[in-house]
Coordinates of C-alpha atoms and ligand atoms in Angstrom, one line a residue:
M1 CA 39.6 -16.1 8.2
R2 CA 38.8 -13.3 6.6
T3 CA 37.2 -13.1 3.0
Y4 CA 38.9 -9.9 1.8
N5 CA 37.5 -9.9 -1.4
L6 CA 33.8 -10.3 -0.1
V7 CA 33.8 -7.0 2.4
K8 CA 33.0 -4.3 0.8
R9 CA 33.9 -0.8 2.4
V10 CA 30.3 0.8 1.2
L11 CA 29.3 4.5 2.4
V12 CA 26.2 6.2 2.9
T13 CA 26.0 9.7 1.9
G14 CA 22.3 10.7 3.8
G15 CA 23.1 7.7 6.6
A16 CA 20.9 8.9 9.4
G17 CA 18.1 9.7 7.6
F18 CA 14.6 7.4 7.1
L19 CA 15.8 5.6 4.1
G20 CA 19.5 5.8 4.9
S21 CA 19.9 4.4 8.2
H22 CA 17.5 1.3 6.5
L23 CA 20.2 0.7 4.3
C24 CA 23.1 0.5 6.7
D25 CA 21.3 -2.1 9.2
R26 CA 20.8 -3.8 5.4
L27 CA 24.7 -3.2 4.9
L28 CA 25.8 -4.6 7.7
A29 CA 24.3 -7.3 8.4
M30 CA 25.4 -8.5 4.8
G31 CA 29.2 -7.8 6.0
H32 CA 29.8 -5.1 4.9
D33 CA 32.2 -2.1 6.1
V34 CA 29.6 0.9 6.1
L35 CA 30.6 4.7 6.6
C36 CA 27.6 6.9 7.2
V37 CA 28.2 10.5 6.5
D38 CA 25.8 13.1 7.3
N39 CA 25.6 16.5 8.3
L40 CA 21.9 15.7 10.3
F41 CA 19.9 18.4 9.1
T42 CA 16.3 16.0 9.0
G43 CA 18.4 12.8 10.6
S44 CA 19.4 12.1 13.5
K45 CA 22.1 10.2 15.7
A46 CA 18.8 8.2 17.6
N47 CA 18.0 6.6 13.8
I48 CA 21.5 4.6 14.2
E49 CA 22.4 5.0 17.7
H50 CA 22.1 0.4 17.4
L51 CA 24.5 1.2 15.0
L52 CA 27.7 2.9 16.3
P53 CA 29.1 0.2 18.7
H54 CA 28.8 -2.1 15.6
P55 CA 33.0 -2.5 14.8
R56 CA 32.0 -2.2 11.2
F57 CA 30.1 0.9 11.4
E58 CA 31.7 4.2 11.4
F59 CA 29.8 7.5 11.8
L60 CA 31.3 11.0 10.4
R61 CA 29.1 14.1 10.4
H62 CA 30.3 15.8 7.3
D63 CA 27.9 18.3 4.8
V64 CA 28.3 16.4 1.7
T65 CA 28.7 20.0 -0.2
F66 CA 32.6 20.1 0.9
P67 CA 34.9 17.4 -0.6
L68 CA 35.4 14.9 1.1
Y69 CA 38.5 12.2 0.5
V70 CA 38.0 8.7 2.0
E71 CA 39.2 4.9 0.5
V72 CA 35.3 3.2 -0.6
D73 CA 34.3 0.4 -2.7
E74 CA 30.7 1.6 -3.1
I75 CA 28.9 5.1 -2.5
Y76 CA 25.1 5.6 -1.8
N77 CA 24.0 8.7 -2.2
L78 CA 21.2 9.6 0.2
A79 CA 22.3 12.8 1.1
C80 CA 19.3 15.8 0.4
P81 CA 16.2 16.7 2.4
A82 CA 13.5 14.7 1.2
S83 CA 10.3 16.0 2.7
P84 CA 8.5 19.5 1.2
V85 CA 8.8 22.2 4.5
H86 CA 12.6 20.9 4.7
Y87 CA 13.9 21.1 1.3
Q88 CA 12.0 24.9 0.9
H89 CA 13.5 25.6 4.7
D90 CA 16.6 26.4 3.2
P91 CA 16.0 26.3 -0.6
V92 CA 19.5 27.3 -1.7
Q93 CA 21.2 24.7 0.6
T94 CA 18.7 22.2 -0.9
T95 CA 20.1 22.7 -5.0
K96 CA 23.4 22.5 -3.6
T97 CA 23.2 19.7 -1.4
S98 CA 22.0 17.8 -4.8
V99 CA 24.3 19.5 -6.9
H100 CA 28.0 20.0 -5.5
G101 CA 26.8 17.3 -3.1
A102 CA 27.0 14.9 -6.4
I103 CA 29.8 16.8 -7.6
N104 CA 32.1 15.8 -4.5
M105 CA 30.8 12.0 -4.6
L106 CA 31.6 11.8 -8.4
G107 CA 34.7 12.7 -7.7
L108 CA 35.7 10.6 -5.2
A109 CA 33.7 7.9 -7.4
K110 CA 36.4 8.5 -9.8
R111 CA 39.4 9.2 -7.7
V112 CA 39.1 5.4 -6.0
R113 CA 37.3 4.5 -8.7
A114 CA 34.1 3.2 -6.5
K115 CA 30.5 2.2 -8.1
I116 CA 28.3 5.0 -7.5
L117 CA 24.2 4.8 -7.0
Q118 CA 22.7 8.2 -7.2
A119 CA 19.3 7.8 -5.0
S120 CA 17.1 10.3 -7.5
T121 CA 13.3 10.9 -7.2
S122 CA 9.8 10.6 -9.2
E123 CA 10.3 14.5 -8.5
V124 CA 12.0 14.5 -11.9
Y125 CA 9.0 13.8 -14.1
G126 CA 7.4 17.1 -12.3
D127 CA 3.2 17.1 -12.7
P128 CA 3.2 14.7 -15.2
E129 CA 0.9 14.7 -18.2
V130 CA 2.1 11.1 -19.3
H131 CA 0.9 8.3 -16.4
P132 CA 2.4 5.8 -14.8
Q133 CA 5.3 7.2 -15.4
P134 CA 8.2 5.4 -17.3
E135 CA 11.7 6.0 -17.3
S136 CA 11.2 7.2 -21.1
Y137 CA 9.4 10.3 -19.9
W138 CA 10.7 13.7 -19.3
G139 CA 8.6 15.2 -17.2
R140 CA 6.9 18.2 -16.3
V141 CA 8.6 20.1 -14.2
N142 CA 8.4 23.8 -13.6
P143 CA 12.2 25.8 -13.5
I144 CA 11.5 28.8 -11.2
G145 CA 8.9 27.5 -8.4
P146 CA 9.0 26.4 -4.3
R147 CA 9.8 22.7 -5.4
S148 CA 12.3 23.5 -8.0
C149 CA 15.5 23.5 -5.4
Y150 CA 14.5 19.9 -5.6
D151 CA 13.0 18.3 -8.6
E152 CA 15.8 20.6 -10.5
G153 CA 18.8 20.4 -8.2
K154 CA 18.3 16.1 -8.4
R155 CA 17.3 16.1 -12.4
C156 CA 20.6 18.2 -12.3
A157 CA 22.2 15.6 -10.4
E158 CA 21.4 12.9 -12.8
T159 CA 23.0 14.5 -15.9
L160 CA 26.1 14.9 -13.8
F161 CA 25.9 11.0 -13.4
F162 CA 25.5 10.4 -17.0
D163 CA 28.2 12.7 -17.7
Y164 CA 30.9 11.1 -15.5
H165 CA 29.8 7.6 -17.1
R166 CA 30.1 9.1 -20.1
Q167 CA 33.2 11.1 -19.7
H168 CA 35.2 9.1 -17.2
K169 CA 33.4 5.4 -17.4
L170 CA 32.6 5.8 -14.0
R171 CA 29.8 3.0 -13.1
V172 CA 27.2 4.3 -11.8
K173 CA 23.1 3.7 -10.7
V174 CA 20.4 6.1 -10.9
V175 CA 16.9 4.6 -8.5
R176 CA 14.4 7.0 -9.3
I177 CA 12.2 6.4 -6.0
F178 CA 9.0 7.3 -5.5
N179 CA 7.1 8.3 -2.1
T180 CA 8.7 5.9 0.3
Y181 CA 7.5 5.4 4.4
G182 CA 8.6 3.6 7.0
P183 CA 9.2 3.7 10.9
R184 CA 11.7 6.4 11.2
M185 CA 10.1 8.5 9.6
H186 CA 10.4 11.5 11.9
P187 CA 7.4 12.3 13.1
N188 CA 7.9 16.5 12.7
D189 CA 8.6 15.2 9.0
G190 CA 6.1 16.8 7.3
R191 CA 5.2 14.6 4.9
V192 CA 1.5 13.0 4.1
V193 CA 2.2 9.5 5.8
S194 CA 3.8 10.8 9.0
N195 CA 1.7 14.1 8.9
F196 CA -1.3 11.7 8.7
I197 CA -0.4 8.9 11.0
M198 CA 0.8 11.2 13.9
Q199 CA -2.4 13.3 13.4
A200 CA -4.9 10.6 14.3
L201 CA -2.7 9.4 16.6
R202 CA -3.3 11.7 19.1
G203 CA -6.8 12.7 17.9
E204 CA -6.1 16.0 15.8
D205 CA -7.6 16.7 13.1
V206 CA -6.1 15.3 10.0
T207 CA -4.7 17.4 7.2
I208 CA -5.6 16.7 3.6
Y209 CA -4.2 19.4 1.1
G210 CA -6.8 20.4 -1.6
D211 CA -9.8 18.2 -2.4
G212 CA -8.1 15.4 -1.4
S213 CA -8.5 13.8 -5.3
Q214 CA -4.1 13.8 -5.9
T215 CA -2.9 10.5 -5.9
R216 CA 0.5 8.9 -5.2
S217 CA 2.1 5.3 -4.9
F218 CA 3.3 4.2 -1.6
C219 CA 6.5 1.9 -1.5
Y220 CA 7.2 0.2 2.0
V221 CA 11.0 0.9 3.7
D222 CA 11.6 -2.5 3.3
D223 CA 11.0 -3.1 -0.2
L224 CA 12.5 0.3 -1.4
V225 CA 16.1 -1.1 0.4
E226 CA 16.0 -4.5 -1.7
A227 CA 15.9 -2.7 -5.0
M228 CA 18.6 -0.3 -3.9
I229 CA 20.9 -3.5 -3.2
R230 CA 20.3 -4.8 -6.0
A231 CA 20.2 -2.0 -8.2
M232 CA 23.9 -1.9 -7.0
G233 CA 24.7 -5.3 -7.8
T234 CA 23.6 -5.1 -11.8
D235 CA 26.0 -5.7 -14.1
D236 CA 28.2 -3.0 -14.8
G237 CA 26.3 -2.1 -17.8
F238 CA 23.2 -1.5 -16.3
T239 CA 23.1 2.4 -15.5
G240 CA 19.1 3.3 -15.1
P241 CA 17.7 5.6 -14.5
V242 CA 15.1 2.6 -13.3
N243 CA 11.9 3.6 -10.8
I244 CA 11.3 1.8 -7.9
G245 CA 8.4 2.2 -6.0
N246 CA 5.2 -0.2 -5.3
P247 CA 2.1 0.7 -7.9
G248 CA -0.8 0.5 -6.3
E249 CA -2.1 4.1 -5.9
F250 CA -4.2 5.9 -3.4
S251 CA -5.9 9.4 -3.5
M252 CA -4.5 11.5 -0.1
L253 CA -8.8 11.2 0.8
E254 CA -8.3 7.7 0.4
L255 CA -4.9 7.6 2.3
A256 CA -6.2 9.3 5.3
Q257 CA -8.7 7.3 6.2
Q258 CA -7.1 4.1 5.7
V259 CA -4.8 5.9 8.2
I260 CA -8.3 6.3 10.3
G261 CA -9.2 2.9 10.3
I262 CA -5.8 1.2 11.2
T263 CA -5.5 3.7 14.4
G264 CA -8.9 3.4 15.4
S265 CA -9.0 7.1 15.7
R266 CA -11.5 10.0 16.1
S267 CA -9.7 12.6 14.5
R268 CA -11.8 14.6 11.7
I269 CA -10.3 15.3 8.0
V270 CA -10.0 19.3 6.9
F271 CA -9.4 20.0 4.0
T272 CA -6.2 22.9 4.0
P273 CA -4.9 24.5 0.7
L274 CA -3.1 22.8 -2.0
P275 CA 0.4 23.8 -2.4
A276 CA 1.6 25.5 -4.7
D277 CA 3.1 22.7 -7.7
D278 CA 1.9 20.2 -5.6
P279 CA 1.6 17.4 -8.8
K280 CA -2.2 15.9 -9.2
Q281 CA -0.8 12.1 -9.7
R282 CA 1.7 9.7 -9.6
R283 CA 2.5 6.1 -10.0
P284 CA 5.6 4.3 -11.1
D285 CA 5.5 2.3 -14.3
I286 CA 7.8 -0.5 -12.5
T287 CA 8.6 -3.2 -15.4
L288 CA 12.5 -1.7 -15.6
A289 CA 12.6 -2.8 -12.4
Q290 CA 10.9 -6.2 -12.6
Q291 CA 13.4 -6.9 -15.7
A292 CA 16.9 -5.3 -14.4
L293 CA 16.7 -6.2 -10.5
G294 CA 16.1 -9.8 -10.5
G295 CA 12.4 -10.4 -10.3
W296 CA 12.3 -8.0 -7.7
T297 CA 9.0 -6.6 -7.1
P298 CA 6.8 -4.7 -4.0
Q299 CA 6.3 -7.4 -1.2
V300 CA 4.4 -5.2 1.8
D301 CA 0.8 -3.8 0.2
L302 CA 0.0 -0.2 1.7
A303 CA -2.5 -1.7 4.7
T304 CA 0.2 -3.8 6.2
G305 CA 3.0 -1.1 5.7
L306 CA 0.6 1.4 7.6
R307 CA 0.3 -1.2 10.2
R308 CA 3.8 -1.4 11.3
T309 CA 4.7 2.6 10.6
I310 CA 2.0 3.1 12.7
D311 CA 3.3 0.7 15.6
Y312 CA 6.8 2.3 15.4
F313 CA 4.8 6.0 16.4
R314 CA 2.8 4.6 18.7
A315 CA 5.7 2.9 20.3
G316 CA 7.5 6.2 19.7
M317 CA 4.2 8.4 21.9
G318 CA 5.0 5.6 24.5
E319 CA 8.2 6.4 25.4
G320 CA 7.8 10.4 25.2
Ligands
NAD1 P1 15.8 11.9 5.2 O1 15.6 13.2 5.5 O2 15.3 11.0 6.4 O3 16.9 11.3 4.7 C1 18.1 12.7 4.1 C2 18.9 12.3 5.1 O4 20.3 14.0 4.4 C3 19.6 13.0 6.4 O5 20.0 12.4 7.2 C4 19.8 14.9 6.3 O6 20.8 15.0 7.5 C5 20.9 14.4 5.3 N1 21.5 15.5 4.5 C6 20.6 16.4 4.3 N2 21.9 17.3 3.9 C7 22.7 17.0 3.5 C8 24.2 17.4 2.9 N3 24.3 18.7 3.1 N4 25.3 16.8 3.7 C9 25.4 15.2 4.3 N5 24.0 15.3 5.0 C10 22.7 15.9 4.4 O7 15.0 11.8 4.0 P2 14.4 10.0 2.8 O8 13.6 10.0 2.8 O9 15.4 9.0 3.8 O10 16.0 10.6 1.6 C11 16.9 10.0 1.7 C12 16.6 10.3 -0.3 O11 16.0 9.7 -0.7 C13 16.9 12.1 -0.3 O12 17.9 11.9 -0.9 C14 15.6 11.7 -1.2 O13 15.9 12.8 -1.9 C15 15.8 10.3 -1.6 N6 13.8 9.8 -1.6 C16 13.2 9.6 -1.3 C17 12.2 10.0 -0.9 C18 11.1 9.0 -0.3 O14 9.8 8.3 -0.2 N7 11.2 8.6 1.2 C19 11.2 9.7 -2.8 C20 12.4 10.1 -3.3 C21 13.8 10.0 -3.8
UDP2 N1 36.4 15.3 -4.9 C1 36.1 14.9 -3.1 N2 36.5 13.8 -2.9 C2 38.0 13.2 -3.9 C3 37.9 13.6 -5.2 C4 37.6 14.9 -5.6 O1 35.4 15.2 -2.6 O2 38.8 12.3 -3.5 C5 36.1 16.6 -5.2 C6 36.5 17.9 -5.7 O3 36.2 18.8 -4.5 C7 36.3 18.0 -6.4 C8 35.4 17.2 -7.4 O4 34.9 16.2 -6.1 O5 36.0 19.0 -6.5 C9 35.2 17.2 -8.4 O6 36.1 16.2 -9.2 P1 36.7 16.0 -10.1 O7 38.1 14.8 -10.1 O8 35.8 15.0 -11.4 O9 36.8 17.2 -10.8 P2 38.3 18.3 -10.6 O10 39.2 17.9 -9.5 O11 38.9 18.6 -11.8 O12 37.1 19.7 -10.0
UDP3 N1 -0.4 16.1 2.0 C1 -1.7 16.3 3.0 N2 -1.7 16.6 4.0 C2 -0.8 16.5 4.8 C3 0.8 16.9 3.8 C4 0.6 16.4 2.8 O1 -2.7 15.8 2.4 O2 -0.3 16.7 6.1 C5 -0.6 16.3 0.4 C6 0.3 16.2 -0.3 O3 -0.4 18.5 -1.0 C7 0.8 16.2 -1.8 C8 0.8 15.0 -1.1 O4 -0.3 14.9 0.3 O5 -0.3 16.0 -2.4 C9 1.9 14.1 -0.6 O6 3.2 15.2 0.2 P1 4.4 14.7 0.3 O7 4.9 15.8 0.9 O8 4.1 13.1 1.4 O9 5.6 14.3 -0.7 P2 5.3 14.8 -1.9 O10 4.2 15.6 -2.3 O11 6.5 15.6 -2.4 O12 5.0 13.5 -3.0

């Protein structure tokens, strides 16, 4: 017998991307019906190929800047390029995706009374002068720089989520994701973990931008997906914003050395110019997540996560 009340119809926008595809896996494993919507700008069918035959999985190629009429119970809004290289390629489209995409998905949630979660970002804190960053910090973001299309787009999306919540009583959840990595990142994604691993595996120079003293905190994808699922399951009174990430903080020089060490590569480290507005430090304060998400805490440390990710990229090179 089917338990109709437990099986939810869940929409994942950006579901063919790195994080979205892992989220689709997890939702299907939980027994839900999953509708994956993606325009394949940075995502790929390869990420969801294994899901296509699944009877509870559906893929729709669609751009979220255009309206979407479907019937669902929950929406995870992840559609948006996340790598600086890709989101700066067509910055106007990036802002449209964040802002028009949010409006359309919120309009959809309003019509069908769905619960909706926004994949926001630590970039809302910009280049922070408060360290580590708690949710109460309003950030330091350049409104007119090359990163602004993403940072301000995501900030405006948060504004929309809270206005739909206050104005239309929508059930919303906003999670601020800090740098997350793992298998299915695109080899040419341009973000630091995939760049360093691919360079090390190919024996090419490992490119550190600037002097490598800038820091980031890296969360393994499984820990992130677990937190997103828990955030969606919180009481209606809980909206976030809530930081999700791993508070372990590493300089880019330390990251490069770890990647070279684990791969056993002979690559050299080279230093190239630092891009404009590159944040100098970033580490999440995850006190709220630990309290609100049922005892959630990251389980996978950087060395373990890097080993798994390196195995994935190595296997991909073998196939290629
Ligand atoms: P990704 O680039 O792999 O995934 C984004 C997906 O969105 C891709 O599949 C892409 O094709 C799709 N997309 C882009 N524009 C779209 C549009 N207009 N319509 C429909 N689909 C569109 O990146 P990711 O790392 O998986 O990031 C997923 C989400 O999480 C993004 O919203 C990103 O801002 C957020 N996030 C990620 C990180 C991280 O470190 N991975 C950190 C902070 C926030
Ligand atoms: N929208 C959508 N799917 C729906 C309902 C709405 O894509 O099922 C879009 C619609 O195009 C609209 C936007 O969401 O522009 C915002 O909807 P809302 O109802 O909040 O505002 P309005 O329709 O009044 O502009
Ligand atoms: N970075 C680097 N070499 C690379 C790619 C990135 O040193 O090949 C640096 C980048 O300048 C930034 C950090 O690594 O300081 C993280 O960059 P990423 O693009 O992964 O994410 P974000 O800057 O959005 O946190």
